[in-house]
CSV table of C-alpha atoms in Angstrom, one decimal:
chain,number,residue,atom,x,y,z
J,1,MET,CA,6.1,-15.6,15.6
J,2,ARG,CA,4.3,-12.6,14.1
J,3,TYR,CA,6.1,-10.2,11.8
J,4,ALA,CA,5.0,-7.2,9.7
J,5,MET,CA,6.3,-5.7,6.5
J,6,VAL,CA,5.3,-2.3,5.2
J,7,MET,CA,5.7,-1.9,1.5
J,8,ALA,CA,7.0,1.6,0.7
J,9,GLY,CA,8.2,1.4,-2.8
J,10,GLY,CA,5.6,3.3,-4.9
J,11,SER,CA,6.5,6.2,-7.2
J,12,GLY,CA,3.4,8.4,-6.6
J,13,THR,CA,3.3,10.1,-10.0
J,14,ARG,CA,-0.3,11.1,-9.5
J,15,LEU,CA,0.8,13.2,-6.5
J,16,TRP,CA,3.4,15.2,-8.4
J,17,PRO,CA,4.8,17.8,-7.8
J,18,MET,CA,5.0,17.0,-4.1
J,19,SER,CA,5.9,13.4,-4.9
J,20,ARG,CA,9.2,13.4,-6.7
J,21,ALA,CA,11.7,10.7,-7.8
J,22,GLU,CA,14.0,11.6,-4.9
J,23,GLN,CA,11.1,11.8,-2.4
J,24,PRO,CA,8.1,9.7,-3.4
J,25,LYS,CA,4.7,10.1,-1.9
J,26,GLN,CA,5.2,7.8,1.1
J,27,LEU,CA,8.1,10.0,2.3
J,28,VAL,CA,6.6,13.4,1.7
J,29,PRO,CA,5.6,15.1,5.0
J,30,PHE,CA,2.1,16.3,3.9
J,31,VAL,CA,-0.4,14.5,6.1
J,32,ARG,CA,-1.9,16.7,8.8
J,33,SER,CA,-4.6,16.2,11.4
J,34,THR,CA,-5.5,19.9,10.9
J,35,PRO,CA,-4.4,22.3,8.1
J,36,ASP,CA,-1.8,23.9,10.4
J,37,ALA,CA,-0.7,20.8,12.4
J,38,PRO,CA,2.8,19.4,12.0
J,39,ALA,CA,3.1,17.2,8.9
J,40,GLN,CA,3.9,13.5,8.8
J,41,SER,CA,4.7,11.3,5.9
J,42,LEU,CA,2.4,8.5,4.9
J,43,LEU,CA,5.1,6.0,6.0
J,44,GLN,CA,5.3,7.6,9.4
J,45,VAL,CA,1.5,7.2,9.8
J,46,SER,CA,1.7,3.6,8.6
J,47,ALA,CA,4.6,2.7,10.9
J,48,GLY,CA,2.7,4.2,13.9
J,49,ARG,CA,-0.3,2.0,13.0
J,50,LEU,CA,1.7,-1.1,14.1
J,51,GLU,CA,1.7,-0.1,17.7
J,52,GLY,CA,0.1,-2.9,19.7
J,53,VAL,CA,0.0,-5.1,16.6
J,54,VAL,CA,3.6,-6.5,16.3
J,55,PRO,CA,6.6,-5.9,18.6
J,56,PRO,CA,9.0,-3.2,17.3
J,57,GLU,CA,11.8,-5.6,16.7
J,58,ARG,CA,9.7,-7.6,14.3
J,59,ARG,CA,8.5,-4.7,12.2
J,60,TYR,CA,10.1,-4.3,8.7
J,61,ILE,CA,10.0,-1.9,5.8
J,62,CYS,CA,10.6,-2.8,2.2
J,63,THR,CA,11.6,0.1,0.0
J,64,GLY,CA,14.2,1.3,-2.4
J,65,GLU,CA,17.7,1.1,-0.9
J,66,ARG,CA,18.3,4.7,-2.1
J,67,PHE,CA,15.7,5.9,0.4
J,68,ARG,CA,17.4,4.2,3.4
J,69,SER,CA,18.8,7.4,5.0
J,70,GLN,CA,15.6,9.4,4.5
J,71,ILE,CA,13.5,6.7,6.2
J,72,LEU,CA,15.8,6.1,9.1
J,73,SER,CA,16.0,9.8,9.8
J,74,GLY,CA,12.2,10.1,9.7
J,75,LEU,CA,11.7,7.1,12.0
J,76,PRO,CA,14.1,7.5,14.9
J,77,GLY,CA,14.7,4.2,16.6
J,78,PHE,CA,13.8,2.1,13.7
J,79,PRO,CA,16.5,-0.6,13.3
J,80,GLY,CA,18.5,-0.3,10.1
J,81,ASP,CA,18.7,-4.1,9.8
J,82,ASN,CA,14.9,-4.2,9.5
J,83,LEU,CA,14.9,-2.1,6.3
J,84,LEU,CA,14.8,-4.4,3.3
J,85,GLY,CA,16.4,-2.3,0.7
J,86,GLU,CA,15.5,-3.1,-2.9
J,87,PRO,CA,18.4,-2.4,-5.4
J,88,ALA,CA,15.7,-1.7,-8.0
J,89,PRO,CA,11.9,-1.6,-8.0
J,90,ARG,CA,10.5,-5.0,-9.1
J,91,ASP,CA,6.8,-4.6,-8.2
J,92,THR,CA,4.9,-6.1,-5.3
J,93,LEU,CA,5.3,-9.8,-5.9
J,94,ASN,CA,9.1,-9.5,-5.3
J,95,ALA,CA,8.7,-7.1,-2.4
J,96,VAL,CA,6.5,-9.6,-0.6
J,97,GLY,CA,8.7,-12.5,-1.7
J,98,PHE,CA,11.8,-10.7,-0.4
J,99,ALA,CA,10.2,-10.4,3.0
J,100,ALA,CA,8.9,-14.0,3.0
J,101,ALA,CA,12.4,-15.3,2.1
J,102,VAL,CA,14.0,-13.3,4.9
J,103,PHE,CA,11.3,-14.2,7.5
J,104,GLU,CA,11.4,-17.9,6.7
J,105,LYS,CA,15.2,-17.9,7.2
J,106,LEU,CA,14.9,-16.0,10.5
J,107,ASP,CA,11.9,-18.1,11.7
J,108,PRO,CA,10.7,-21.3,9.9
J,109,ASP,CA,7.2,-20.7,11.5
J,110,ALA,CA,7.0,-17.0,10.7
J,111,VAL,CA,3.6,-15.5,10.0
J,112,PHE,CA,3.8,-12.0,8.5
J,113,SER,CA,1.5,-9.2,7.4
J,114,VAL,CA,1.9,-7.2,4.3
J,115,LEU,CA,0.9,-3.5,4.8
J,116,THR,CA,1.0,-0.5,2.6
J,117,ALA,CA,2.5,2.9,3.2
J,118,ASP,CA,-0.1,5.0,1.3
J,119,HIS,CA,-3.3,4.4,3.3
J,120,ILE,CA,-5.1,6.3,5.9
J,121,ILE,CA,-6.9,3.9,8.2
J,122,GLU,CA,-9.1,4.8,11.2
J,123,PRO,CA,-9.9,3.8,13.9
J,124,GLN,CA,-6.7,2.1,15.1
J,125,SER,CA,-8.6,-0.2,17.4
J,126,VAL,CA,-10.7,-1.8,14.6
J,127,PHE,CA,-7.5,-2.2,12.5
J,128,ALA,CA,-5.7,-3.9,15.3
J,129,GLU,CA,-8.6,-6.3,15.9
J,130,ALA,CA,-8.8,-7.3,12.3
J,131,MET,CA,-5.1,-7.8,12.1
J,132,ASP,CA,-5.2,-10.1,15.1
J,133,VAL,CA,-7.9,-12.1,13.5
J,134,GLY,CA,-5.8,-12.4,10.3
J,135,TYR,CA,-2.8,-13.6,12.1
J,136,SER,CA,-4.8,-16.0,14.2
J,137,LEU,CA,-6.4,-17.6,11.0
J,138,VAL,CA,-2.9,-18.2,9.5
J,139,GLU,CA,-1.5,-19.5,12.8
J,140,ALA,CA,-4.3,-22.0,13.1
J,141,ASP,CA,-3.8,-23.1,9.5
J,142,PRO,CA,-0.6,-22.2,7.6
J,143,THR,CA,-2.2,-22.9,4.3
J,144,ARG,CA,-4.5,-20.0,4.6
J,145,LEU,CA,-3.8,-16.8,2.6
J,146,VAL,CA,-5.6,-13.8,4.3
J,147,SER,CA,-6.7,-10.6,2.6
J,148,PHE,CA,-8.4,-7.7,4.2
J,149,ALA,CA,-11.8,-6.6,2.9
J,150,ILE,CA,-13.3,-3.1,2.8
J,151,GLN,CA,-17.1,-2.6,2.1
J,152,PRO,CA,-17.3,-0.8,-1.3
J,153,THR,CA,-19.1,2.5,-1.5
J,154,TYR,CA,-18.9,3.0,-5.3
J,155,PRO,CA,-18.0,1.0,-8.4
J,156,ALA,CA,-14.2,1.6,-8.2
J,157,THR,CA,-12.2,0.3,-11.2
J,158,GLY,CA,-8.8,1.1,-9.6
J,159,PHE,CA,-9.2,-1.5,-6.8
J,160,GLY,CA,-9.2,-5.3,-6.8
J,161,TYR,CA,-12.3,-7.1,-5.5
J,162,ILE,CA,-12.8,-10.1,-3.1
J,163,GLU,CA,-15.9,-12.3,-3.4
J,164,ASN,CA,-17.3,-13.6,-0.1
J,165,ASP,CA,-18.0,-17.3,-0.1
J,166,GLU,CA,-18.9,-18.4,3.5
J,167,PRO,CA,-18.1,-17.3,7.1
J,168,ILE,CA,-15.3,-18.9,9.1
J,169,VAL,CA,-16.3,-19.9,12.6
J,170,ASP,CA,-14.3,-18.6,15.6
J,171,SER,CA,-13.2,-15.5,13.8
J,172,LYS,CA,-15.2,-12.8,15.6
J,173,ASP,CA,-17.7,-12.7,12.7
J,174,LEU,CA,-14.9,-11.1,10.6
J,175,GLY,CA,-13.4,-14.0,8.7
J,176,PHE,CA,-14.8,-15.6,5.6
J,177,ARG,CA,-13.8,-18.0,2.8
J,178,VAL,CA,-13.0,-16.2,-0.5
J,179,ALA,CA,-14.6,-17.5,-3.6
J,180,ARG,CA,-12.2,-15.5,-5.9
J,181,PHE,CA,-10.1,-12.4,-6.4
J,182,VAL,CA,-10.7,-10.1,-9.3
J,183,GLU,CA,-8.1,-7.5,-10.1
J,184,LYS,CA,-9.3,-4.0,-11.2
J,185,PRO,CA,-12.4,-4.8,-13.2
J,186,PRO,CA,-14.0,-2.7,-15.9
J,187,LEU,CA,-16.8,-0.3,-14.8
J,188,GLU,CA,-19.6,-2.6,-15.9
J,189,LYS,CA,-18.2,-5.4,-13.8
J,190,ALA,CA,-17.5,-3.1,-10.8
J,191,GLN,CA,-21.1,-1.9,-10.9
J,192,GLU,CA,-22.3,-5.6,-10.9
J,193,TYR,CA,-20.0,-6.4,-7.9
J,194,LEU,CA,-21.3,-3.4,-6.0
J,195,SER,CA,-24.9,-4.3,-6.5
J,196,SER,CA,-24.4,-8.0,-5.6
J,197,GLY,CA,-23.5,-7.3,-2.0
J,198,THR,CA,-21.1,-10.2,-1.9
J,199,PHE,CA,-17.9,-8.4,-3.1
J,200,PHE,CA,-15.5,-6.3,-1.1
J,201,TRP,CA,-12.6,-4.1,-2.1
J,202,ASN,CA,-9.2,-5.7,-1.6
J,203,ALA,CA,-7.4,-3.4,0.8
J,204,GLY,CA,-4.0,-4.5,-0.5
J,205,MET,CA,-3.0,-5.9,2.9
J,206,PHE,CA,-2.4,-9.6,3.6
J,207,VAL,CA,-1.2,-12.2,6.2
J,208,PHE,CA,0.8,-15.2,5.0
J,209,ASN,CA,2.8,-18.0,6.5
J,210,ALA,CA,6.3,-17.3,5.1
J,211,LYS,CA,7.0,-20.9,4.1
J,212,THR,CA,3.6,-21.3,2.4
J,213,PHE,CA,4.2,-18.1,0.4
J,214,MET,CA,7.6,-19.3,-0.8
J,215,ASN,CA,6.1,-22.6,-1.8
J,216,LEU,CA,3.5,-20.7,-3.8
J,217,LEU,CA,6.2,-18.7,-5.6
J,218,GLU,CA,7.9,-21.9,-6.6
J,219,ARG,CA,4.7,-23.2,-8.2
J,220,HIS,CA,3.3,-20.1,-9.8
J,221,ALA,CA,6.4,-17.8,-10.3
J,222,PRO,CA,9.4,-20.2,-10.4
J,223,GLU,CA,11.8,-17.7,-11.9
J,224,ASN,CA,11.1,-15.2,-9.1
J,225,ALA,CA,11.3,-18.0,-6.5
J,226,LYS,CA,14.7,-19.2,-7.8
J,227,GLY,CA,16.2,-15.7,-7.5
J,228,LEU,CA,14.7,-15.1,-4.1
J,229,ARG,CA,15.9,-18.5,-2.8
J,230,GLU,CA,19.4,-17.3,-3.8
J,231,VAL,CA,18.9,-14.1,-1.9
J,232,GLN,CA,17.6,-16.1,1.1
J,233,ALA,CA,20.7,-18.4,1.1
J,234,ALA,CA,23.0,-15.4,1.3
J,235,TRP,CA,21.0,-13.5,3.9
J,236,GLY,CA,22.9,-12.9,7.0
J,237,THR,CA,26.2,-13.8,5.4
J,238,PRO,CA,29.1,-11.6,4.1
J,239,ASP,CA,27.6,-12.1,0.6
J,240,GLN,CA,24.2,-10.7,1.5
J,241,ALA,CA,24.6,-7.3,-0.2
J,242,SER,CA,26.4,-8.5,-3.3
J,243,VAL,CA,23.9,-11.3,-4.0
J,244,LEU,CA,20.9,-9.0,-3.5
J,245,GLU,CA,22.5,-6.4,-5.8
J,246,ARG,CA,23.1,-9.0,-8.5
J,247,VAL,CA,19.9,-11.1,-8.4
J,248,TYR,CA,17.1,-8.7,-7.4
J,249,PRO,CA,17.1,-6.4,-10.4
J,250,SER,CA,16.7,-9.4,-12.7
J,251,LEU,CA,13.5,-10.7,-11.1
J,252,PRO,CA,10.5,-10.6,-13.4
J,253,LYS,CA,8.2,-7.7,-12.5
J,254,THR,CA,4.6,-8.5,-11.5
J,255,SER,CA,2.1,-7.7,-8.8
J,256,VAL,CA,1.4,-10.1,-5.9
J,257,ASP,CA,-2.3,-10.1,-7.0
J,258,TYR,CA,-1.5,-11.4,-10.5
J,259,GLY,CA,1.5,-13.5,-9.5
J,260,VAL,CA,0.1,-15.3,-6.5
J,261,MET,CA,-3.4,-14.4,-5.3
J,262,GLU,CA,-5.2,-15.0,-8.6
J,263,PRO,CA,-3.5,-18.4,-9.4
J,264,ALA,CA,-4.0,-19.4,-5.8
J,265,SER,CA,-7.8,-19.3,-6.4
J,266,ASP,CA,-7.3,-22.6,-8.3
J,267,ASP,CA,-4.6,-24.0,-6.1
J,268,ASP,CA,-6.0,-26.8,-3.9
J,269,SER,CA,-3.0,-26.6,-1.5
J,270,VAL,CA,-4.1,-23.3,0.0
J,271,THR,CA,-7.3,-21.7,1.2
J,272,LEU,CA,-8.2,-18.1,0.5
J,273,CYS,CA,-9.7,-16.1,3.4
J,274,GLY,CA,-10.8,-12.6,3.9
J,275,VAL,CA,-11.1,-10.5,7.1
J,276,LYS,CA,-13.6,-7.6,7.1
J,277,MET,CA,-12.4,-4.2,8.2
J,278,ALA,CA,-15.3,-2.0,9.1
J,279,LEU,CA,-13.4,1.2,9.2
J,280,ASP,CA,-12.5,4.4,7.3
J,281,TRP,CA,-10.0,3.4,4.6
J,282,LEU,CA,-8.5,5.8,2.2
J,283,ASP,CA,-6.0,5.0,-0.5
J,284,VAL,CA,-4.0,8.2,-0.9
J,285,GLY,CA,-3.0,7.7,-4.5
J,286,SER,CA,-4.1,11.0,-6.1
J,287,TRP,CA,-4.8,14.6,-5.2
J,288,PRO,CA,-8.6,14.1,-5.0
J,289,SER,CA,-8.1,11.3,-2.5
J,290,TYR,CA,-5.5,13.3,-0.6
J,291,GLY,CA,-8.1,16.1,-0.4
J,292,GLU,CA,-10.3,13.7,1.6
J,293,THR,CA,-7.7,13.8,4.4
J,294,VAL,CA,-8.2,17.6,4.7
J,295,GLU,CA,-11.2,19.3,6.4
J,296,ALA,CA,-13.4,21.4,4.1
J,297,ASP,CA,-14.6,24.9,4.9
J,298,ALA,CA,-18.1,26.2,4.4
J,299,GLN,CA,-17.6,26.5,0.7
J,300,GLY,CA,-16.0,23.0,0.3
J,301,ASN,CA,-12.5,24.4,-0.1
J,302,ARG,CA,-9.6,22.5,1.5
J,303,ARG,CA,-6.2,23.8,2.2
J,304,SER,CA,-3.0,22.2,3.6
J,305,GLY,CA,0.4,23.6,4.4
J,306,GLY,CA,-0.2,27.1,3.4
J,307,ALA,CA,-2.7,30.0,3.4
J,308,LEU,CA,-5.8,30.2,1.2
J,309,ALA,CA,-7.4,33.4,0.1
J,310,ALA,CA,-10.6,32.5,-1.8
J,311,HIS,CA,-13.4,34.7,-3.3
J,312,ASP,CA,-16.4,33.3,-5.0
J,313,SER,CA,-14.7,29.9,-5.1
J,314,LYS,CA,-15.8,26.5,-4.0
J,315,ASN,CA,-14.8,22.8,-3.8
J,316,CYS,CA,-11.1,23.6,-4.5
J,317,LEU,CA,-8.0,22.0,-3.0
J,318,ALA,CA,-5.0,24.2,-2.3
J,319,VAL,CA,-1.7,22.6,-1.1
J,320,ALA,CA,1.6,24.4,-0.5
J,321,GLU,CA,4.8,23.0,1.0
J,322,ASP,CA,6.4,26.2,2.2
J,323,GLY,CA,3.7,28.4,3.8
J,324,HIS,CA,2.9,30.0,0.4
J,325,THR,CA,-0.5,31.7,0.0
J,326,ILE,CA,-2.7,30.4,-2.8
J,327,ALA,CA,-5.4,32.9,-3.9
J,328,LEU,CA,-8.5,31.9,-5.8
J,329,VAL,CA,-11.1,34.1,-7.5
J,330,GLY,CA,-14.1,32.6,-9.2
J,331,CYS,CA,-12.7,29.0,-9.2
J,332,GLU,CA,-14.6,25.8,-8.8
J,333,ASP,CA,-13.4,22.2,-8.5
J,334,LEU,CA,-9.8,23.1,-9.0
J,335,ILE,CA,-6.6,21.5,-7.5
J,336,VAL,CA,-3.7,23.8,-7.0
J,337,VAL,CA,-0.4,22.5,-5.6
J,338,HIS,CA,2.6,24.8,-5.1
J,339,THR,CA,6.2,23.7,-4.4
J,340,GLY,CA,9.5,25.5,-4.7
J,341,ARG,CA,10.1,23.9,-8.1
J,342,ALA,CA,6.7,23.5,-9.7
J,343,THR,CA,3.1,24.6,-9.5
J,344,LEU,CA,0.2,22.3,-10.6
J,345,VAL,CA,-3.2,23.6,-11.6
J,346,MET,CA,-5.9,21.2,-12.9
J,347,PRO,CA,-9.6,20.4,-12.7
J,348,LYS,CA,-10.4,17.7,-10.2
J,349,ASP,CA,-12.1,15.6,-12.8
J,350,ARG,CA,-8.8,15.5,-14.8
J,351,ALA,CA,-6.7,14.2,-11.9
J,352,GLN,CA,-6.1,10.8,-13.6
J,353,ASP,CA,-4.4,12.6,-16.5
J,354,LEU,CA,-1.6,13.8,-14.2
J,355,LYS,CA,0.2,10.5,-14.8
J,356,ALA,CA,0.2,11.2,-18.5
J,357,LEU,CA,1.6,14.7,-18.0
J,358,HIS,CA,4.3,13.3,-15.6
J,359,ALA,CA,5.5,10.9,-18.4
J,360,THR,CA,6.3,13.9,-20.6
J,361,LEU,CA,8.3,15.8,-18.0
J,362,PRO,CA,12.1,16.0,-18.2
J,363,ASP,CA,13.9,14.0,-15.7
J,364,GLU,CA,15.0,17.0,-13.6
J,365,LEU,CA,11.3,17.8,-12.9
J,366,LYS,CA,10.2,14.3,-12.1
């Protein structure tokens, strides 16, 4: 059967001060269809995207256990047993492995998608069709590992890349064999990939057969596999919570891209596949990318959640969580974010430096 798991464990330091340790970016209600519309969290948007893709009872979320109550209150009707609570963050390889271990125990033939909680994806119909193709490819051949491919529009160095090898028949012209995965290349390589026309951005979403994924873990990340097999054996028993609490924090941290997808390129037991997603895809990982979710006025200024008074100012982003008014005079290409505990002001072209600032903050401000 088909299952889905949304990863919702990121810290979101480049979206501080809205994103905080006790309420990371995926839980912050700051996504609006219009500047004054009711706000949703990225996780709420991602969960809604599964309508018509996977039945509600087979939708799961993997996140920090400490966020359980926040998530369940924000998603009324979501079954608590379907929240896979991590005792400690151990990166994406273990989040995906955790889900694979649980799904394989529930259903030896489980096929599951791995989705993210920090993307804006439109339109829904194109997403649903691509997901159906991805599931179908793995159902037809459990040794396939499916990634989703986005047409690149600039030489991004913060995304992984997928190289197109050859089309897969009977996949609605969307599926293709993958020649290789490249994780976050330097600018020179990213420019080369963009001009080649054979590379796509890796959207960070996948479809796997649960048993195949666990077997790959045992070959390429045996220490992770050993711990997750222990969690799997205890799942659904009275020892479930205690074993998870003891084992999970000790698992080696690594990403699913480095831990499985790259070594799988040289693993003859599996076939790497891609599915094209011809849609609008936005990774909301920083304030400039968040700004792309907000409509601009005639001067290129964007505001969300508060009022903006601007004079002789252009191409600025103003965000407030409490209806606060942000006033700008003679400003250009600025980001201003106001919360009840902190206010951020920075040039747009310095947004990547926010992570360095965050590292210097005292714990009570993080």
